[in-house]
GROMACS .gro file of C-alpha atoms in nm:
model
  497
    1MET     CA    1   2.376   2.494   0.628
    2LYS     CA    2   2.047   2.642   0.513
    3GLU     CA    3   1.816   2.790   0.771
    4GLU     CA    4   1.562   2.533   0.883
    5PHE     CA    5   1.196   2.571   0.791
    6LEU     CA    6   1.058   2.338   1.058
    7ARG     CA    7   1.206   2.206   1.381
    8LEU     CA    8   1.040   1.985   1.641
    9SER     CA    9   1.218   1.943   1.973
   10GLY     CA   10   1.126   1.681   2.232
   11VAL     CA   11   0.767   1.643   2.109
   12THR     CA   12   0.553   1.398   2.305
   13LYS     CA   13   0.191   1.296   2.267
   14GLU     CA   14  -0.015   1.092   2.512
   15PHE     CA   15  -0.359   0.939   2.459
   16THR     CA   16  -0.521   0.832   2.788
   17GLY     CA   17  -0.192   0.725   2.934
   18VAL     CA   18  -0.049   0.572   2.614
   19LYS     CA   19   0.255   0.754   2.475
   20ALA     CA   20   0.228   0.773   2.098
   21LEU     CA   21   0.532   1.000   2.070
   22LYS     CA   22   0.822   1.002   2.314
   23GLY     CA   23   1.043   1.308   2.278
   24VAL     CA   24   1.064   1.320   1.898
   25ASP     CA   25   1.304   1.561   1.723
   26LEU     CA   26   1.267   1.649   1.355
   27THR     CA   27   1.431   1.916   1.139
   28VAL     CA   28   1.324   1.995   0.783
   29TYR     CA   29   1.507   2.237   0.552
   30PRO     CA   30   1.377   2.429   0.247
   31GLY     CA   31   1.450   2.262  -0.086
   32GLU     CA   32   1.498   1.910   0.049
   33ILE     CA   33   1.305   1.587   0.031
   34HIS     CA   34   1.289   1.436   0.379
   35CYS     CA   35   1.146   1.086   0.425
   36LEU     CA   36   0.977   0.995   0.753
   37ALA     CA   37   0.983   0.618   0.786
   38GLY     CA   38   0.871   0.362   1.039
   39GLU     CA   39   0.647   0.059   1.076
   40ASN     CA   40   0.272   0.102   1.107
   41GLY     CA   41   0.185   0.230   1.454
   42CYS     CA   42   0.524   0.393   1.516
   43GLY     CA   43   0.379   0.745   1.546
   44LYS     CA   44   0.424   0.885   1.194
   45SER     CA   45   0.058   0.985   1.149
   46THR     CA   46   0.041   1.142   1.495
   47LEU     CA   47   0.351   1.348   1.417
   48ILE     CA   48   0.198   1.474   1.091
   49LYS     CA   49  -0.120   1.576   1.272
   50ILE     CA   50   0.083   1.774   1.524
   51ILE     CA   51   0.280   1.953   1.251
   52SER     CA   52  -0.043   2.040   1.067
   53GLY     CA   53  -0.226   2.157   1.381
   54VAL     CA   54  -0.484   1.878   1.385
   55LYS     CA   55  -0.356   1.762   1.726
   56GLN     CA   56  -0.167   1.943   2.000
   57PRO     CA   57   0.149   1.793   2.151
   58THR     CA   58   0.147   1.695   2.518
   59SER     CA   59   0.489   1.858   2.552
   60GLY     CA   60   0.779   1.978   2.339
   61GLN     CA   61   0.846   2.273   2.111
   62ILE     CA   62   0.761   2.351   1.747
   63PHE     CA   63   0.957   2.612   1.550
   64ILE     CA   64   0.854   2.740   1.205
   65GLU     CA   65   1.112   2.953   1.024
   66GLY     CA   66   1.299   3.001   1.351
   67LYS     CA   67   1.000   3.117   1.558
   68GLU     CA   68   0.838   2.903   1.824
   69VAL     CA   69   0.467   2.846   1.768
   70LYS     CA   70   0.222   2.725   2.029
   71ASN     CA   71  -0.132   2.588   1.999
   72ILE     CA   72  -0.106   2.585   1.620
   73THR     CA   73  -0.436   2.518   1.438
   74PRO     CA   74  -0.485   2.375   1.087
   75ILE     CA   75  -0.556   2.724   0.952
   76ASP     CA   76  -0.242   2.856   1.122
   77ALA     CA   77  -0.042   2.577   0.960
   78ILE     CA   78  -0.182   2.655   0.614
   79HIS     CA   79  -0.107   3.026   0.658
   80ALA     CA   80   0.249   2.927   0.754
   81GLY     CA   81   0.279   2.738   0.425
   82ILE     CA   82   0.227   2.384   0.555
   83GLN     CA   83   0.012   2.161   0.334
   84VAL     CA   84  -0.066   1.792   0.395
   85ILE     CA   85  -0.185   1.547   0.132
   86TYR     CA   86  -0.333   1.239   0.297
   87GLN     CA   87  -0.380   0.900   0.132
   88ASP     CA   88  -0.737   0.980   0.025
   89PHE     CA   89  -0.617   1.317  -0.119
   90ALA     CA   90  -0.932   1.489   0.022
   91VAL     CA   91  -1.050   1.589  -0.326
   92PHE     CA   92  -1.412   1.653  -0.422
   93PRO     CA   93  -1.502   1.393  -0.689
   94ASN     CA   94  -1.815   1.578  -0.805
   95LEU     CA   95  -1.623   1.902  -0.874
   96THR     CA   96  -1.394   1.982  -1.165
   97VAL     CA   97  -1.016   1.985  -1.146
   98ALA     CA   98  -1.018   2.366  -1.151
   99GLU     CA   99  -1.276   2.389  -0.872
  100ASN     CA  100  -1.075   2.150  -0.656
  101ILE     CA  101  -0.751   2.339  -0.708
  102ALA     CA  102  -0.913   2.674  -0.628
  103MET     CA  103  -1.115   2.549  -0.329
  104ASN     CA  104  -0.859   2.611  -0.055
  105LYS     CA  105  -0.779   2.960  -0.184
  106ASN     CA  106  -1.149   3.046  -0.173
  107LEU     CA  107  -1.181   2.917   0.181
  108LEU     CA  108  -0.875   3.104   0.304
  109GLU     CA  109  -1.006   3.428   0.152
  110ASN     CA  110  -1.358   3.367   0.295
  111ARG     CA  111  -1.517   3.385  -0.048
  112LYS     CA  112  -1.881   3.282  -0.074
  113TYR     CA  113  -1.885   3.227  -0.449
  114MET     CA  114  -1.658   3.052  -0.697
  115ASN     CA  115  -1.508   3.265  -0.974
  116TRP     CA  116  -1.486   2.996  -1.243
  117LYS     CA  117  -1.271   3.199  -1.483
  118GLU     CA  118  -1.018   3.274  -1.209
  119ALA     CA  119  -1.033   2.915  -1.083
  120ARG     CA  120  -0.951   2.784  -1.429
  121GLN     CA  121  -0.660   3.025  -1.472
  122LEU     CA  122  -0.526   2.920  -1.131
  123ALA     CA  123  -0.558   2.552  -1.222
  124VAL     CA  124  -0.382   2.595  -1.557
  125LYS     CA  125  -0.097   2.777  -1.382
  126GLY     CA  126  -0.066   2.513  -1.110
  127LEU     CA  127  -0.079   2.219  -1.350
  128ALA     CA  128   0.189   2.382  -1.566
  129MET     CA  129   0.413   2.425  -1.261
  130ILE     CA  130   0.435   2.048  -1.212
  131GLY     CA  131   0.403   1.950  -1.578
  132ALA     CA  132   0.071   1.771  -1.532
  133GLU     CA  133  -0.137   1.727  -1.848
  134ILE     CA  134  -0.488   1.727  -1.702
  135ASP     CA  135  -0.803   1.892  -1.840
  136PRO     CA  136  -0.902   2.155  -1.579
  137ASP     CA  137  -1.268   2.119  -1.676
  138VAL     CA  138  -1.299   1.743  -1.621
  139LEU     CA  139  -1.467   1.605  -1.308
  140VAL     CA  140  -1.214   1.467  -1.061
  141GLU     CA  141  -1.410   1.141  -1.027
  142ARG     CA  142  -1.307   1.057  -1.385
  143LEU     CA  143  -0.935   1.080  -1.309
  144SER     CA  144  -0.693   0.800  -1.225
  145ILE     CA  145  -0.553   0.781  -0.872
  146ALA     CA  146  -0.223   0.930  -0.990
  147LYS     CA  147  -0.396   1.227  -1.151
  148LYS     CA  148  -0.611   1.286  -0.843
  149GLN     CA  149  -0.286   1.306  -0.649
  150MET     CA  150  -0.152   1.564  -0.896
  151VAL     CA  151  -0.466   1.772  -0.840
  152ALA     CA  152  -0.406   1.759  -0.463
  153ILE     CA  153  -0.044   1.869  -0.513
  154CYS     CA  154  -0.152   2.154  -0.739
  155ARG     CA  155  -0.405   2.269  -0.480
  156ALA     CA  156  -0.123   2.284  -0.224
  157ILE     CA  157   0.136   2.469  -0.430
  158VAL     CA  158  -0.101   2.738  -0.561
  159ASN     CA  159  -0.156   2.830  -0.196
  160ASN     CA  160   0.216   2.913  -0.160
  161ALA     CA  161   0.315   2.591   0.011
  162LYS     CA  162   0.656   2.603   0.178
  163LEU     CA  163   0.631   2.255   0.326
  164LEU     CA  164   0.441   1.978   0.148
  165ILE     CA  165   0.376   1.660   0.348
  166LEU     CA  166   0.261   1.349   0.162
  167ASP     CA  167   0.126   1.055   0.362
  168GLU     CA  168   0.207   0.721   0.191
  169PRO     CA  169   0.177   0.880  -0.156
  170THR     CA  170   0.272   0.572  -0.360
  171THR     CA  171   0.045   0.310  -0.200
  172ALA     CA  172  -0.193   0.281  -0.497
  173LEU     CA  173   0.041   0.392  -0.778
  174THR     CA  174   0.199   0.187  -1.055
  175ARG     CA  175   0.576   0.197  -1.105
  176TRP     CA  176   0.543   0.447  -1.391
  177GLU     CA  177   0.318   0.669  -1.180
  178VAL     CA  178   0.570   0.660  -0.894
  179GLU     CA  179   0.839   0.785  -1.132
  180LEU     CA  180   0.607   1.065  -1.248
  181LEU     CA  181   0.540   1.165  -0.887
  182ASN     CA  182   0.914   1.166  -0.808
  183LYS     CA  183   0.976   1.393  -1.106
  184THR     CA  184   0.713   1.634  -0.973
  185LEU     CA  185   0.859   1.631  -0.621
  186ARG     CA  186   1.211   1.697  -0.750
  187SER     CA  187   1.075   1.996  -0.942
  188LEU     CA  188   0.916   2.131  -0.622
  189LYS     CA  189   1.243   2.074  -0.436
  190GLU     CA  190   1.433   2.277  -0.695
  191SER     CA  191   1.187   2.564  -0.647
  192GLY     CA  192   1.269   2.570  -0.274
  193VAL     CA  193   0.971   2.380  -0.136
  194ALA     CA  194   1.046   2.145   0.154
  195VAL     CA  195   0.891   1.802   0.101
  196VAL     CA  196   0.827   1.541   0.370
  197ILE     CA  197   0.722   1.197   0.247
  198VAL     CA  198   0.583   0.939   0.487
  199ASN     CA  199   0.687   0.605   0.346
  200HIS     CA  200   0.823   0.265   0.448
  201LYS     CA  201   0.920   0.131   0.106
  202LEU     CA  202   1.297   0.107   0.112
  203GLU     CA  203   1.355   0.118  -0.264
  204GLU     CA  204   1.135   0.424  -0.313
  205ILE     CA  205   1.295   0.607  -0.021
  206PHE     CA  206   1.648   0.557  -0.157
  207GLU     CA  207   1.535   0.684  -0.498
  208ILE     CA  208   1.394   1.016  -0.379
  209ALA     CA  209   1.517   1.113  -0.030
  210ASP     CA  210   1.787   1.362   0.063
  211ARG     CA  211   1.742   1.299   0.435
  212LEU     CA  212   1.577   1.029   0.641
  213THR     CA  213   1.423   1.010   0.988
  214ILE     CA  214   1.310   0.673   1.126
  215LEU     CA  215   1.062   0.628   1.411
  216ARG     CA  216   1.004   0.312   1.612
  217ASN     CA  217   0.752   0.283   1.896
  218GLY     CA  218   0.711   0.661   1.906
  219GLU     CA  219   1.081   0.738   1.934
  220ASN     CA  220   1.355   0.867   1.704
  221VAL     CA  221   1.591   0.581   1.632
  222ALA     CA  222   1.787   0.739   1.347
  223SER     CA  223   1.810   1.058   1.143
  224GLY     CA  224   2.059   1.177   0.882
  225LEU     CA  225   2.152   1.208   0.518
  226ILE     CA  226   2.031   0.922   0.299
  227GLN     CA  227   2.394   0.835   0.215
  228GLU     CA  228   2.444   0.739   0.580
  229PHE     CA  229   2.202   0.446   0.544
  230ASP     CA  230   2.224   0.115   0.365
  231ARG     CA  231   1.956  -0.153   0.344
  232THR     CA  232   2.077  -0.337   0.654
  233ARG     CA  233   2.084  -0.028   0.876
  234PHE     CA  234   1.747   0.091   0.744
  235VAL     CA  235   1.574  -0.241   0.815
  236GLU     CA  236   1.732  -0.278   1.160
  237CYS     CA  237   1.626   0.076   1.257
  238MET     CA  238   1.273   0.020   1.125
  239THR     CA  239   1.209  -0.318   1.283
  240GLY     CA  240   1.463  -0.364   1.560
  241ARG     CA  241   1.567  -0.692   1.399
  242THR     CA  242   1.789  -0.812   1.116
  243LEU     CA  243   1.601  -0.927   0.807
  244VAL     CA  244   1.797  -1.091   0.528
  245ASP     CA  245   1.665  -1.125   0.173
  246GLU     CA  246   1.703  -1.488   0.067
  247ARG     CA  247   1.557  -1.634  -0.249
  248TYR     CA  248   1.283  -1.885  -0.183
  249VAL     CA  249   1.373  -2.242  -0.272
  250PRO     CA  250   1.135  -2.526  -0.180
  251GLU     CA  251   1.296  -2.752   0.079
  252THR     CA  252   1.254  -3.067  -0.126
  253GLY     CA  253   1.124  -3.133  -0.472
  254SER     CA  254   0.776  -3.286  -0.476
  255ASP     CA  255   0.583  -3.474  -0.741
  256SER     CA  256   0.253  -3.405  -0.563
  257VAL     CA  257   0.052  -3.182  -0.798
  258VAL     CA  258  -0.175  -2.939  -0.613
  259CYS     CA  259  -0.316  -2.749  -0.908
  260GLU     CA  260  -0.297  -2.769  -1.286
  261VAL     CA  261  -0.426  -2.502  -1.524
  262LYS     CA  262  -0.450  -2.574  -1.898
  263GLY     CA  263  -0.519  -2.320  -2.171
  264LEU     CA  264  -0.707  -2.080  -1.944
  265ARG     CA  265  -0.860  -1.792  -2.138
  266ARG     CA  266  -1.088  -1.501  -2.069
  267LYS     CA  267  -1.195  -1.316  -2.380
  268GLY     CA  268  -1.060  -0.962  -2.389
  269SER     CA  269  -0.834  -1.013  -2.085
  270PHE     CA  270  -0.585  -1.296  -2.135
  271GLU     CA  271  -0.536  -1.614  -2.334
  272ASP     CA  272  -0.364  -1.953  -2.319
  273VAL     CA  273  -0.237  -1.946  -1.959
  274SER     CA  274  -0.107  -2.282  -1.840
  275PHE     CA  275   0.092  -2.388  -1.534
  276THR     CA  276   0.138  -2.667  -1.281
  277LEU     CA  277   0.172  -2.611  -0.906
  278LYS     CA  278   0.335  -2.879  -0.698
  279ALA     CA  279   0.358  -2.894  -0.319
  280GLY     CA  280   0.617  -2.638  -0.210
  281ASP     CA  281   0.576  -2.416  -0.518
  282CYS     CA  282   0.518  -2.042  -0.494
  283LEU     CA  283   0.417  -1.923  -0.841
  284GLY     CA  284   0.453  -1.553  -0.916
  285ILE     CA  285   0.249  -1.377  -1.184
  286THR     CA  286   0.370  -1.031  -1.285
  287GLY     CA  287   0.329  -0.771  -1.557
  288LEU     CA  288   0.229  -0.412  -1.609
  289LEU     CA  289  -0.113  -0.278  -1.509
  290GLY     CA  290  -0.365  -0.410  -1.763
  291SER     CA  291  -0.138  -0.694  -1.873
  292GLY     CA  292  -0.389  -0.957  -1.755
  293ARG     CA  293  -0.205  -1.050  -1.434
  294SER     CA  294  -0.488  -0.960  -1.194
  295GLU     CA  295  -0.756  -1.097  -1.424
  296ILE     CA  296  -0.605  -1.447  -1.397
  297GLY     CA  297  -0.664  -1.444  -1.021
  298GLU     CA  298  -1.016  -1.310  -1.062
  299THR     CA  299  -1.098  -1.584  -1.311
  300LEU     CA  300  -0.960  -1.865  -1.095
  301PHE     CA  301  -1.174  -1.732  -0.810
  302GLY     CA  302  -1.490  -1.712  -1.022
  303ILE     CA  303  -1.530  -1.332  -1.008
  304THR     CA  304  -1.531  -1.330  -1.387
  305PRO     CA  305  -1.553  -1.685  -1.527
  306ALA     CA  306  -1.317  -1.818  -1.793
  307THR     CA  307  -1.411  -1.840  -2.158
  308ASP     CA  308  -1.205  -2.157  -2.212
  309GLY     CA  309  -0.958  -2.380  -2.033
  310GLU     CA  310  -0.931  -2.635  -1.756
  311VAL     CA  311  -0.863  -2.595  -1.383
  312ILE     CA  312  -0.769  -2.912  -1.195
  313VAL     CA  313  -0.719  -2.908  -0.817
  314ARG     CA  314  -0.618  -3.223  -0.627
  315ASN     CA  315  -0.678  -3.428  -0.945
  316LYS     CA  316  -1.036  -3.302  -0.973
  317LYS     CA  317  -1.145  -3.104  -1.277
  318LEU     CA  318  -1.343  -2.802  -1.159
  319LYS     CA  319  -1.621  -2.590  -1.307
  320ILE     CA  320  -1.579  -2.240  -1.163
  321ARG     CA  321  -1.866  -2.014  -1.266
  322SER     CA  322  -1.890  -1.807  -0.949
  323ILE     CA  323  -1.714  -1.720  -0.625
  324ALA     CA  324  -1.936  -1.973  -0.448
  325ASP     CA  325  -1.804  -2.243  -0.682
  326ALA     CA  326  -1.443  -2.143  -0.610
  327VAL     CA  327  -1.492  -2.143  -0.231
  328ALA     CA  328  -1.672  -2.477  -0.246
  329HIS     CA  329  -1.372  -2.619  -0.431
  330LYS     CA  330  -1.132  -2.485  -0.165
  331ILE     CA  331  -0.993  -2.194  -0.365
  332ALA     CA  332  -0.923  -1.874  -0.171
  333TYR     CA  333  -0.843  -1.524  -0.299
  334VAL     CA  334  -0.684  -1.233  -0.111
  335PRO     CA  335  -0.769  -0.915  -0.309
  336GLU     CA  336  -0.531  -0.624  -0.364
  337ASP     CA  337  -0.763  -0.369  -0.201
  338ARG     CA  338  -0.820  -0.512   0.146
  339LEU     CA  339  -1.011  -0.205   0.267
  340THR     CA  340  -1.299  -0.231   0.020
  341GLN     CA  341  -1.279  -0.594  -0.093
  342GLY     CA  342  -1.113  -0.789   0.187
  343LEU     CA  343  -1.252  -0.655   0.515
  344PHE     CA  344  -1.571  -0.548   0.688
  345LEU     CA  345  -1.414  -0.245   0.855
  346THR     CA  346  -1.691  -0.176   1.107
  347ARG     CA  347  -1.704  -0.537   1.224
  348SER     CA  348  -1.483  -0.710   1.478
  349ILE     CA  349  -1.166  -0.907   1.408
  350CYS     CA  350  -1.363  -1.219   1.498
  351ASP     CA  351  -1.643  -1.146   1.250
  352ASN     CA  352  -1.389  -1.089   0.976
  353THR     CA  353  -1.195  -1.405   1.057
  354VAL     CA  354  -1.498  -1.633   1.021
  355ALA     CA  355  -1.672  -1.438   0.742
  356ALA     CA  356  -1.579  -1.688   0.468
  357SER     CA  357  -1.652  -1.995   0.683
  358VAL     CA  358  -1.942  -1.881   0.899
  359ALA     CA  359  -2.151  -2.191   0.817
  360ASP     CA  360  -1.898  -2.401   1.011
  361TYR     CA  361  -2.010  -2.230   1.332
  362MET     CA  362  -2.384  -2.291   1.299
  363GLU     CA  363  -2.521  -2.528   1.562
  364LYS     CA  364  -2.896  -2.593   1.583
  365GLY     CA  365  -2.970  -2.277   1.389
  366ARG     CA  366  -2.748  -2.051   1.602
  367LEU     CA  367  -2.390  -1.934   1.580
  368ASN     CA  368  -2.149  -2.075   1.838
  369LEU     CA  369  -1.993  -1.743   1.938
  370LYS     CA  370  -1.744  -1.898   2.179
  371LYS     CA  371  -1.612  -2.126   1.909
  372MET     CA  372  -1.579  -1.828   1.674
  373VAL     CA  373  -1.382  -1.626   1.930
  374ASP     CA  374  -1.159  -1.923   2.019
  375VAL     CA  375  -1.076  -1.982   1.652
  376THR     CA  376  -0.999  -1.611   1.605
  377TYR     CA  377  -0.757  -1.606   1.898
  378ALA     CA  378  -0.591  -1.918   1.759
  379TRP     CA  379  -0.538  -1.747   1.423
  380ILE     CA  380  -0.417  -1.424   1.586
  381LYS     CA  381  -0.148  -1.627   1.761
  382LYS     CA  382  -0.063  -1.851   1.466
  383ILE     CA  383  -0.035  -1.573   1.211
  384GLY     CA  384   0.147  -1.330   1.442
  385CYS     CA  385  -0.115  -1.054   1.449
  386VAL     CA  386  -0.081  -0.781   1.713
  387ALA     CA  387  -0.436  -0.717   1.839
  388SER     CA  388  -0.588  -0.608   2.169
  389SER     CA  389  -0.873  -0.859   2.148
  390ALA     CA  390  -1.078  -1.067   1.905
  391GLU     CA  391  -1.375  -0.836   1.964
  392ALA     CA  392  -1.189  -0.515   1.865
  393PRO     CA  393  -1.299  -0.351   1.535
  394ILE     CA  394  -1.069  -0.468   1.258
  395LYS     CA  395  -1.020  -0.106   1.148
  396THR     CA  396  -0.812  -0.053   1.463
  397LEU     CA  397  -0.537  -0.281   1.329
  398SER     CA  398  -0.230  -0.153   1.144
  399GLY     CA  399  -0.209  -0.226   0.772
  400GLY     CA  400   0.020  -0.524   0.817
  401ASN     CA  401  -0.190  -0.682   1.091
  402ALA     CA  402  -0.511  -0.623   0.895
  403GLN     CA  403  -0.357  -0.797   0.594
  404LYS     CA  404  -0.256  -1.092   0.813
  405MET     CA  405  -0.618  -1.128   0.923
  406VAL     CA  406  -0.743  -1.117   0.562
  407ILE     CA  407  -0.511  -1.410   0.497
  408ALA     CA  408  -0.630  -1.581   0.819
  409LYS     CA  409  -0.992  -1.543   0.704
  410TRP     CA  410  -0.917  -1.749   0.396
  411LEU     CA  411  -0.686  -1.995   0.569
  412ASN     CA  412  -0.977  -2.068   0.801
  413THR     CA  413  -1.153  -2.221   0.498
  414HIS     CA  414  -0.863  -2.472   0.471
  415PRO     CA  415  -0.791  -2.397   0.104
  416ASP     CA  416  -0.604  -2.617  -0.141
  417LEU     CA  417  -0.520  -2.313  -0.358
  418LEU     CA  418  -0.448  -1.964  -0.219
  419ILE     CA  419  -0.426  -1.674  -0.465
  420LEU     CA  420  -0.291  -1.343  -0.337
  421ASN     CA  421  -0.310  -1.023  -0.541
  422GLY     CA  422  -0.057  -0.771  -0.410
  423PRO     CA  423  -0.026  -0.947  -0.072
  424THR     CA  424   0.196  -0.680   0.086
  425VAL     CA  425   0.066  -0.355  -0.069
  426GLY     CA  426   0.073  -0.082   0.199
  427VAL     CA  427   0.245  -0.314   0.447
  428ASP     CA  428   0.564  -0.223   0.634
  429ILE     CA  429   0.890  -0.416   0.607
  430GLY     CA  430   0.849  -0.624   0.924
  431ALA     CA  431   0.494  -0.733   0.846
  432LYS     CA  432   0.592  -0.799   0.484
  433SER     CA  433   0.863  -1.040   0.598
  434ASP     CA  434   0.616  -1.213   0.831
  435ILE     CA  435   0.357  -1.255   0.552
  436HIS     CA  436   0.613  -1.401   0.312
  437ALA     CA  437   0.725  -1.648   0.579
  438ILE     CA  438   0.361  -1.754   0.628
  439LEU     CA  439   0.321  -1.817   0.254
  440HIS     CA  440   0.639  -2.022   0.237
  441ARG     CA  441   0.523  -2.232   0.531
  442LEU     CA  442   0.185  -2.291   0.366
  443ALA     CA  443   0.354  -2.397   0.042
  444ALA     CA  444   0.568  -2.645   0.235
  445GLU     CA  445   0.249  -2.782   0.391
  446GLY     CA  446   0.107  -2.850   0.045
  447VAL     CA  447  -0.113  -2.545  -0.019
  448GLY     CA  448  -0.085  -2.412  -0.375
  449ILE     CA  449   0.039  -2.050  -0.357
  450ILE     CA  450   0.000  -1.794  -0.637
  451ILE     CA  451   0.138  -1.444  -0.576
  452ILE     CA  452   0.022  -1.178  -0.824
  453THR     CA  453   0.249  -0.875  -0.789
  454ASP     CA  454   0.424  -0.588  -0.966
  455ASP     CA  455   0.680  -0.567  -0.683
  456LEU     CA  456   0.993  -0.720  -0.836
  457ASN     CA  457   1.159  -0.772  -0.497
  458GLU     CA  458   0.854  -0.961  -0.376
  459LEU     CA  459   0.847  -1.173  -0.690
  460TYR     CA  460   1.221  -1.242  -0.704
  461TYR     CA  461   1.275  -1.343  -0.342
  462ASN     CA  462   0.949  -1.526  -0.271
  463CYS     CA  463   0.864  -1.731  -0.579
  464ASN     CA  464   1.051  -2.028  -0.723
  465LYS     CA  465   0.873  -2.004  -1.060
  466PHE     CA  466   0.696  -1.719  -1.239
  467ILE     CA  467   0.492  -1.604  -1.537
  468VAL     CA  468   0.527  -1.266  -1.708
  469MET     CA  469   0.206  -1.128  -1.862
  470ARG     CA  470   0.207  -0.872  -2.139
  471ASN     CA  471  -0.098  -0.762  -2.338
  472GLY     CA  472  -0.286  -1.067  -2.215
  473LYS     CA  473  -0.020  -1.312  -2.331
  474SER     CA  474   0.181  -1.543  -2.106
  475SER     CA  475   0.556  -1.602  -2.112
  476GLY     CA  476   0.495  -1.956  -1.994
  477VAL     CA  477   0.627  -2.082  -1.662
  478LEU     CA  478   0.988  -1.979  -1.596
  479ASP     CA  479   1.233  -2.103  -1.332
  480MET     CA  480   1.330  -1.814  -1.104
  481SER     CA  481   1.682  -1.950  -1.047
  482ALA     CA  482   1.767  -1.886  -1.413
  483TYR     CA  483   1.688  -1.512  -1.407
  484THR     CA  484   1.805  -1.190  -1.243
  485MET     CA  485   1.575  -0.915  -1.129
  486GLN     CA  486   1.698  -0.703  -1.421
  487ASP     CA  487   1.610  -0.983  -1.664
  488ILE     CA  488   1.254  -0.989  -1.532
  489SER     CA  489   1.222  -0.610  -1.546
  490MET     CA  490   1.326  -0.616  -1.913
  491MET     CA  491   1.079  -0.894  -1.988
  492ILE     CA  492   0.797  -0.693  -1.834
  493THR     CA  493   0.869  -0.374  -2.031
  494LYS     CA  494   0.996  -0.494  -2.371
  495GLN     CA  495   0.771  -0.511  -2.675
  496GLY     CA  496   0.740  -0.886  -2.685
  497ILE     CA  497   0.796  -1.191  -2.465
   0.00000   0.00000   0.00000
């Protein structure tokens, strides 16, 4: 057995009487990829902050390379070779790639001025180490999310990182970008760097991990080699319950047409998209990034109006030229990026819940606040959201609970058609299962459901019919029961449909 790089023993952390961590143990070895998994709110982020010196444990011991360390600070952690890459990457968008990569080295050496020649040489060396083809002179703000992440990784490894911690690194990446990241992490592993990935996506964890530690409610529930886990054990450890993947099949066939789309086209984005949604249907739309899948949802919701085509909801032909038109016609849209497009983060859960239907609460020129709060509590209960109160800021909710309230906001408009773009992005397994169950229930109640996703598991198990988009062209509506997940994957990636 290799000598451990990091060991945590019996680590606890309390916040005003609330125990975020309850005697957590964690061991990380050089040259391994160790996944730290758990549902939102289980203590993963708190544990990372303790390892990196941002927070101090209430009790417990921390050992780095066999030596106990106490009162570790962020600078101490960096000097010890510990680097953390958070979800926002903490890059400077107005600086070049080279300047970003050299920034930490300058700070550690207390330099007052940037040596641009040296910074560029350092960047070229770091980028070559992970095989990243990025211009060191380009501004970081011009890079894709995946390339910004590569810059953050380069910045870490050029500072002699021995332990690299990545917090939810794949949340905003495409499948191809995830594979590129995994290739980079395997290269770092082979060079002896210890890698800890915070993740809750089962498929991605089994692809990359050597070892796995699972937290639930601030406690270790399982730890071991990845071979010791299968899907059932992983899910049970994560959630404390047994979740079984079953393909969605509408309870009974229905002839009641909720929505009909004929020859929908948006110039430069997609063309000739047609489908019919009946009561009970969950229609999936999938394809690679830029295939036109997301643009269909945006067009149906009036964000960017269609060039041609017809949209008929409840036997009424609609003219959708704006979002206001779509909402007026009882069409709702849950965007992929809930943080910037779906929520008002500084406002309360109540304010967010009624944001799309606030006119319903106006009485004699004033808002009926009690009615708003009562409705919010009703939705919190109905949709299974875990929240302290309706008045709490929505930013205090976990990712899964926040996404449930985005859905509740639109359900409060009583839509006939609900379009969801990436409905479970950044959501843990338990909350994902809850959200899918909500969508199936709505479909059974007669709401038209469209799920736009690049998650094949989500598509395969939760839609009874689907469309594959490629280069703006539609495959037509396909019956899910006639295809395997591998069939769909091949349809997405092959040269023609």
